[in-house]
mmCIF file of C-alpha atoms and ligand atoms in Angstrom:
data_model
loop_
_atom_site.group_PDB
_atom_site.id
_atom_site.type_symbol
_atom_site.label_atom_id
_atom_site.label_comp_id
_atom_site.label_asym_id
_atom_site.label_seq_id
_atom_site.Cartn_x
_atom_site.Cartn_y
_atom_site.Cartn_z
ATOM 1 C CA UNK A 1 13.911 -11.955 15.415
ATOM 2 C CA UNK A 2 10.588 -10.051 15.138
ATOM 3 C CA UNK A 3 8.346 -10.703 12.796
ATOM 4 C CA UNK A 4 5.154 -7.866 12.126
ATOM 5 C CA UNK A 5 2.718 -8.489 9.780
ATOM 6 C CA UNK A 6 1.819 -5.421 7.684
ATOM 7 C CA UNK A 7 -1.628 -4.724 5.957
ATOM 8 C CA UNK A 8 -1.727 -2.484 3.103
ATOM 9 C CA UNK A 9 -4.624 -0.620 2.452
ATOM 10 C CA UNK A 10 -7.263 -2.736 3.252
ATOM 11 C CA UNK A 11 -9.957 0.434 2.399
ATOM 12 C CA UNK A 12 -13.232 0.233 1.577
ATOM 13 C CA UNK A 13 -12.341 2.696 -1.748
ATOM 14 C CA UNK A 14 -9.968 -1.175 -3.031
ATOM 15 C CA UNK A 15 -13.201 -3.061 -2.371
ATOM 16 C CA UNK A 16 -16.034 -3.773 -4.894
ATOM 17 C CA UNK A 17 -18.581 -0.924 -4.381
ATOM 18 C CA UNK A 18 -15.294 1.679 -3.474
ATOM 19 C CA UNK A 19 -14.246 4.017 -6.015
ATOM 20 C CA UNK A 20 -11.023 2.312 -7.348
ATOM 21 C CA UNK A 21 -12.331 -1.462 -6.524
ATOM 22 C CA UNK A 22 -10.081 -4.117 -6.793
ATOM 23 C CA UNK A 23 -11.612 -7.316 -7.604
ATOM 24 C CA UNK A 24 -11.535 -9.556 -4.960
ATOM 25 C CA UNK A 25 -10.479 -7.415 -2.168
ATOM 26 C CA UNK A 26 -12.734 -7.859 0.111
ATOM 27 C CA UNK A 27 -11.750 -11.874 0.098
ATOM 28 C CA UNK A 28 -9.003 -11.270 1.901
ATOM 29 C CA UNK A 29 -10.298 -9.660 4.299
ATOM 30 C CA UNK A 30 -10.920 -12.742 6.620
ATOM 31 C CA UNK A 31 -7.471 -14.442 5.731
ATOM 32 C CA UNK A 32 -6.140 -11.055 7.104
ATOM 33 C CA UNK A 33 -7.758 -11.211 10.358
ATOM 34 C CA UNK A 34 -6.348 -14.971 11.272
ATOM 35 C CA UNK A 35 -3.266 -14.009 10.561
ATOM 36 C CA UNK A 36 -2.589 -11.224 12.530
ATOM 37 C CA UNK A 37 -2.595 -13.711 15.753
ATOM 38 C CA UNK A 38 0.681 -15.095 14.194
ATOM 39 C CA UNK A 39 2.781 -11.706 14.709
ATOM 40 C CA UNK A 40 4.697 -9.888 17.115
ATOM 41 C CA UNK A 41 3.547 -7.026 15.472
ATOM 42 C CA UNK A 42 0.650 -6.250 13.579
ATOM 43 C CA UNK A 43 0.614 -2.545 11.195
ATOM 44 C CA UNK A 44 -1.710 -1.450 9.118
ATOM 45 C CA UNK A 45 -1.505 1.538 6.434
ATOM 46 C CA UNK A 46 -3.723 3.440 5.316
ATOM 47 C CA UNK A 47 -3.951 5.278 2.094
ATOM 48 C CA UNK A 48 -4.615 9.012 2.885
ATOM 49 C CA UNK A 49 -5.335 11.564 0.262
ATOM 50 C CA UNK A 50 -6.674 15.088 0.768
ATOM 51 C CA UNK A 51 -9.310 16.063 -1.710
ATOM 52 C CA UNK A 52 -7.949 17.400 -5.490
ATOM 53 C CA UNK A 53 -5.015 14.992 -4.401
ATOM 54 C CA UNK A 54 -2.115 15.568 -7.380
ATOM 55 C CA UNK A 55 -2.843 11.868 -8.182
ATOM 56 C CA UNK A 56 -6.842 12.216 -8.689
ATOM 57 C CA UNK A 57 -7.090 12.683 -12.718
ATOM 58 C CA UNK A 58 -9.882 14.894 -11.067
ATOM 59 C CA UNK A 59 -6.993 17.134 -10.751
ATOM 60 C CA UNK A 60 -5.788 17.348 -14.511
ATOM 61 C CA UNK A 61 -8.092 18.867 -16.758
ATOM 62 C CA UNK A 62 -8.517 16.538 -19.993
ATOM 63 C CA UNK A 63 -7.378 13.436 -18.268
ATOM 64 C CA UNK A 64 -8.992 10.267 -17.380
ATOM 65 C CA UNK A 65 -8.438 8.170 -14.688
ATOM 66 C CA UNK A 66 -5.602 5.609 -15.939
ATOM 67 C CA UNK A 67 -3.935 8.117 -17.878
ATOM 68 C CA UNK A 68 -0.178 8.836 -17.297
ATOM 69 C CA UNK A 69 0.773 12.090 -16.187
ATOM 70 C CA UNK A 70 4.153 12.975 -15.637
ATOM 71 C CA UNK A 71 4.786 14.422 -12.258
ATOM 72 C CA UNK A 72 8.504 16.160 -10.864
ATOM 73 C CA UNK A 73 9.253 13.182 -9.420
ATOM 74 C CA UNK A 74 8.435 10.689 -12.510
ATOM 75 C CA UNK A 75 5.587 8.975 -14.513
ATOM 76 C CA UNK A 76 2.393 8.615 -12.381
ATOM 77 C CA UNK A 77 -1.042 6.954 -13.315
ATOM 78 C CA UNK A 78 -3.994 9.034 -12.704
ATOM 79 C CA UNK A 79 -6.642 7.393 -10.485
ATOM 80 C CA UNK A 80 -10.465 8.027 -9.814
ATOM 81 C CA UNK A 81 -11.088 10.061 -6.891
ATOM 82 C CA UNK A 82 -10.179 7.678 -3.778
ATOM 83 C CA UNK A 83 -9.104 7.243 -0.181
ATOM 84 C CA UNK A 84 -9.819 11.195 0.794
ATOM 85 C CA UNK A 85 -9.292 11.423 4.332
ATOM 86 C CA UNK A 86 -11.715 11.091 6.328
ATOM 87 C CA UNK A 87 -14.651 9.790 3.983
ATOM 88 C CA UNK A 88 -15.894 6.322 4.065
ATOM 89 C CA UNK A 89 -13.931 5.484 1.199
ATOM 90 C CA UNK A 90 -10.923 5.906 3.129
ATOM 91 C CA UNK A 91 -12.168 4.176 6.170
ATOM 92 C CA UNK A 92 -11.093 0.578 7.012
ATOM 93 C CA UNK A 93 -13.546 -2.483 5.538
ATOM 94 C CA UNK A 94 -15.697 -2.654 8.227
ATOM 95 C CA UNK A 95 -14.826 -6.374 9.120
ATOM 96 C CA UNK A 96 -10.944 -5.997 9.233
ATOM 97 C CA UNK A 97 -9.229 -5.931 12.861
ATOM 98 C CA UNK A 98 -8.084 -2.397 13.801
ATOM 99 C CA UNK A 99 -6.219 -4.150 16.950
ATOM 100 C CA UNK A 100 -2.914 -3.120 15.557
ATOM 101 C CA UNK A 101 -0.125 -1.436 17.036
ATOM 102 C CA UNK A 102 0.364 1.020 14.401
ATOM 103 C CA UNK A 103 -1.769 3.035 12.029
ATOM 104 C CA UNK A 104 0.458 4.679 9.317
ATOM 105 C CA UNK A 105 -1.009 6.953 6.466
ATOM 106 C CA UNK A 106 0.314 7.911 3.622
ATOM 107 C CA UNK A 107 -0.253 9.999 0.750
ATOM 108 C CA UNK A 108 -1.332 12.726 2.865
ATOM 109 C CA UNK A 109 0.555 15.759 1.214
ATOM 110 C CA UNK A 110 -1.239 17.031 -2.299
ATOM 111 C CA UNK A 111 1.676 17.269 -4.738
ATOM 112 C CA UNK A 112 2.940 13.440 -4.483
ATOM 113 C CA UNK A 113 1.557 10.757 -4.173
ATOM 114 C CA UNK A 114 3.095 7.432 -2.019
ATOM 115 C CA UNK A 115 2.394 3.858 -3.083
ATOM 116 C CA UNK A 116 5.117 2.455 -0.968
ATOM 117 C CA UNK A 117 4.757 2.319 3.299
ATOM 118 C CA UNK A 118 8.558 3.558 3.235
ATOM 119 C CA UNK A 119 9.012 6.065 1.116
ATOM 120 C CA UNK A 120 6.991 8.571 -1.402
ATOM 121 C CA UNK A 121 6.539 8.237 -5.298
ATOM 122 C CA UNK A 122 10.030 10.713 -5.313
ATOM 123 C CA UNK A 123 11.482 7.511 -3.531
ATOM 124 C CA UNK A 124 13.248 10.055 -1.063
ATOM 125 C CA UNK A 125 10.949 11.372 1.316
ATOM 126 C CA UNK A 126 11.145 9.256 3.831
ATOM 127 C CA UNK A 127 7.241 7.990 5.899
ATOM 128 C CA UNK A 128 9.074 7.352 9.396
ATOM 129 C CA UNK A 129 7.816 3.484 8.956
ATOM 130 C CA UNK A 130 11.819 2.138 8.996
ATOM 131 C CA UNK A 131 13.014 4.409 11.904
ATOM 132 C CA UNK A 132 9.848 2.695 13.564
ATOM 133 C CA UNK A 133 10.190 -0.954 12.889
ATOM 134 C CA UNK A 134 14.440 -0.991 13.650
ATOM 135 C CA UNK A 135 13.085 1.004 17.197
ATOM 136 C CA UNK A 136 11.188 -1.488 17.764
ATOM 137 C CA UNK A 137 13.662 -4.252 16.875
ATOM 138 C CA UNK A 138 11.594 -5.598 13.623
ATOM 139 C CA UNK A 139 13.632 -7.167 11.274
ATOM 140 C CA UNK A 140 11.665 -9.516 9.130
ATOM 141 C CA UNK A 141 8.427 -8.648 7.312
ATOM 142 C CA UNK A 142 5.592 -10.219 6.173
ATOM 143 C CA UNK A 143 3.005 -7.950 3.594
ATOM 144 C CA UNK A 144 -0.496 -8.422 2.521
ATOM 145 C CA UNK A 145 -3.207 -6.385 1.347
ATOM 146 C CA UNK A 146 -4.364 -4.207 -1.533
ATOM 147 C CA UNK A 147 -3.298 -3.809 -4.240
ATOM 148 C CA UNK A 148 -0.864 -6.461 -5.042
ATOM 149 C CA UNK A 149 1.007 -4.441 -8.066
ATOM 150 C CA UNK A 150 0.997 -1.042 -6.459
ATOM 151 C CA UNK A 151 1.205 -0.461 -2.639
ATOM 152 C CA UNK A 152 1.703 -3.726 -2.006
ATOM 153 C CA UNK A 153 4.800 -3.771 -4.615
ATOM 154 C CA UNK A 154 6.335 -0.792 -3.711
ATOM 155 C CA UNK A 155 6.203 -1.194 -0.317
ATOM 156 C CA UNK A 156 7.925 -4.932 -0.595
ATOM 157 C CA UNK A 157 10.358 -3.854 -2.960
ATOM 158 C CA UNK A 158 11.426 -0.545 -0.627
ATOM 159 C CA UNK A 159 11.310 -2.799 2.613
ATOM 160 C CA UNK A 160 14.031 -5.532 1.185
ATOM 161 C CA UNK A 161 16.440 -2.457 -0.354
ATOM 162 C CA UNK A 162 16.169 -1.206 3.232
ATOM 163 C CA UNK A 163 17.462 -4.872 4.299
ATOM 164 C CA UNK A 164 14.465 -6.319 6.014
ATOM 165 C CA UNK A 165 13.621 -9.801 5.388
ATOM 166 C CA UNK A 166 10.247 -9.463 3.448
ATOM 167 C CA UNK A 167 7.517 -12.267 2.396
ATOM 168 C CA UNK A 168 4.567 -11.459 0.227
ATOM 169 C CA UNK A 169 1.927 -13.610 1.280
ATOM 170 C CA UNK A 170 0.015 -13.372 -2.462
ATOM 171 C CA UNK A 171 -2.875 -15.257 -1.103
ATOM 172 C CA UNK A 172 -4.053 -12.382 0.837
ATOM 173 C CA UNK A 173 -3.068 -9.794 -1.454
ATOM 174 C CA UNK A 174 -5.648 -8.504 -5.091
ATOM 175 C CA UNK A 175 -4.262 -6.780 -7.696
ATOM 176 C CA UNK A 176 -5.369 -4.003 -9.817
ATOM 177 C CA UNK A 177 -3.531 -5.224 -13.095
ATOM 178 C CA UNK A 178 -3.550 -2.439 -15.308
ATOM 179 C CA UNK A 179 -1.710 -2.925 -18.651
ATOM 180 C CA UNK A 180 0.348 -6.159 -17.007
ATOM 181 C CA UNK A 181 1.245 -4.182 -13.795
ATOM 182 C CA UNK A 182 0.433 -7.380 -12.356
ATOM 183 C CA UNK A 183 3.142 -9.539 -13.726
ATOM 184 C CA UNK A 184 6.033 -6.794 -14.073
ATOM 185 C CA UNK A 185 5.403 -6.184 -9.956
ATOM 186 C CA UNK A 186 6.311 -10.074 -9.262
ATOM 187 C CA UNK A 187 9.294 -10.230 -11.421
ATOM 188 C CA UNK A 188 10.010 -6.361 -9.466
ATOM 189 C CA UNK A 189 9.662 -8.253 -6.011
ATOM 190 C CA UNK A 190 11.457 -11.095 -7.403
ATOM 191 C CA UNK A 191 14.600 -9.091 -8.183
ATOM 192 C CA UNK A 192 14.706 -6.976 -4.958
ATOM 193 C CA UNK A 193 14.995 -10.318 -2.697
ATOM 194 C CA UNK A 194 11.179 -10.493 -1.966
ATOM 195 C CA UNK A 195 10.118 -14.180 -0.877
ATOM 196 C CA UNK A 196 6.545 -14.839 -2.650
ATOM 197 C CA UNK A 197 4.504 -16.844 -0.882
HETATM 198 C C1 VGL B 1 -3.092 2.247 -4.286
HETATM 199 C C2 VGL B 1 -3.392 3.276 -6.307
HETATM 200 C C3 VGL B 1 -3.542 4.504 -5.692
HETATM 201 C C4 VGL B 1 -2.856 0.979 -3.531
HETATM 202 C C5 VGL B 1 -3.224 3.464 -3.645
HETATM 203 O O1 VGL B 1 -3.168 0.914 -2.325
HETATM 204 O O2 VGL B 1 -2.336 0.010 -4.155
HETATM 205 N N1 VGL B 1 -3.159 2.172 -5.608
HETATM 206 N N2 VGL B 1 -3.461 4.583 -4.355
HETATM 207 ZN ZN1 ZN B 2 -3.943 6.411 -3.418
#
């Protein structure tokens, strides 16, 4: 059975000094690196955004960044100004391996935005990464990266209801943890199947 190991988001915007920092996440940076000589398959995502991105509270006059908005699709929290493609902010931390297979970016259209490698915040539209890994014959899963309670979550959650075998590896993973996103994301994983390592 192949086994890839998929990075979310390791972006210098989630690391301390980026515009939506996540402590820690430039710790795992090295952890990251070892591991990917343990896989089959090694992708990494990238978190894409074009500027005045419908998730930038930039975008809403009178809100703040971690204010709720409420979008078509659902609730969505409004973030700082991050990951705009093609800025250093969106770039890869400098010391992660780009060796990978496959690069996939996300978030790239302005009205919605995609926390999850599989599918957008509507949870419909679809990011090609499942038609990808079953082409390739990848059946089993193993996530790290940024942020633990967001990408990392959604993307977990939507790999095992797609019926890949999925293992968070929570080591190499930092959360954001904004009003106990942290803790309602494990018990999410938890529930969907995901193995928490
Ligand atoms: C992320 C918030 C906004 C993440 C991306 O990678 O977890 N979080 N965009
Ligand atoms: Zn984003």
């Amino acid at each position: 059975m192949t086994h890839a190991l998929i990075v979310i988001d390791v972006q210098n915007d989630f690391c301390p000094g980026g515009a939506l920092a996540v402590s820690g996440g430039d710790e795992i940076v090295a952890p990251i690196n070892s591991l990917m000589d343990e896989f089959e398959a090694v992708i990494l995502t990238q978190d894409w955004h074009p500027a005045e991105h419908s998730s930038f509270a930039s975008s809403h006059p009178g809100k703040n960044p971690f204010d709720m908005t409420q979008m078509p699709y659902g609730p969505q929290v409004l973030w700082p100004d991050h990951c705009v493609q093609g800025t250093q902010g969106a770039a890869f931390h400098v010391d992660l391996r780009t060796d990978a297979d496959l690069i996939l970016r996300k978030g790239f259209r302005g009205s919605i935005d995609s926390y999850s490698a599989f599918f957008e915040n509507d949870q419909k539209t679809p990011t090609g990464l499942k038609g990808y890994l079953e082409t390739r014959g990848i059946e089993k899963l193993t996530l790290v990266g940024l942020a633990t309670d967001f990408c990392v979550h959604f993307s977990a959650v939507d790999a095992a209801k797609l019926g890949f075998d999925v293992t968070v590896r929570q080591d190499a993973c930092r959360a954001i943890d904004l009003d106990g996103s942290l803790d309602a994301a494990i018990q999410a994983m938890r529930d969907a199947g995901v193995t928490l390592a």
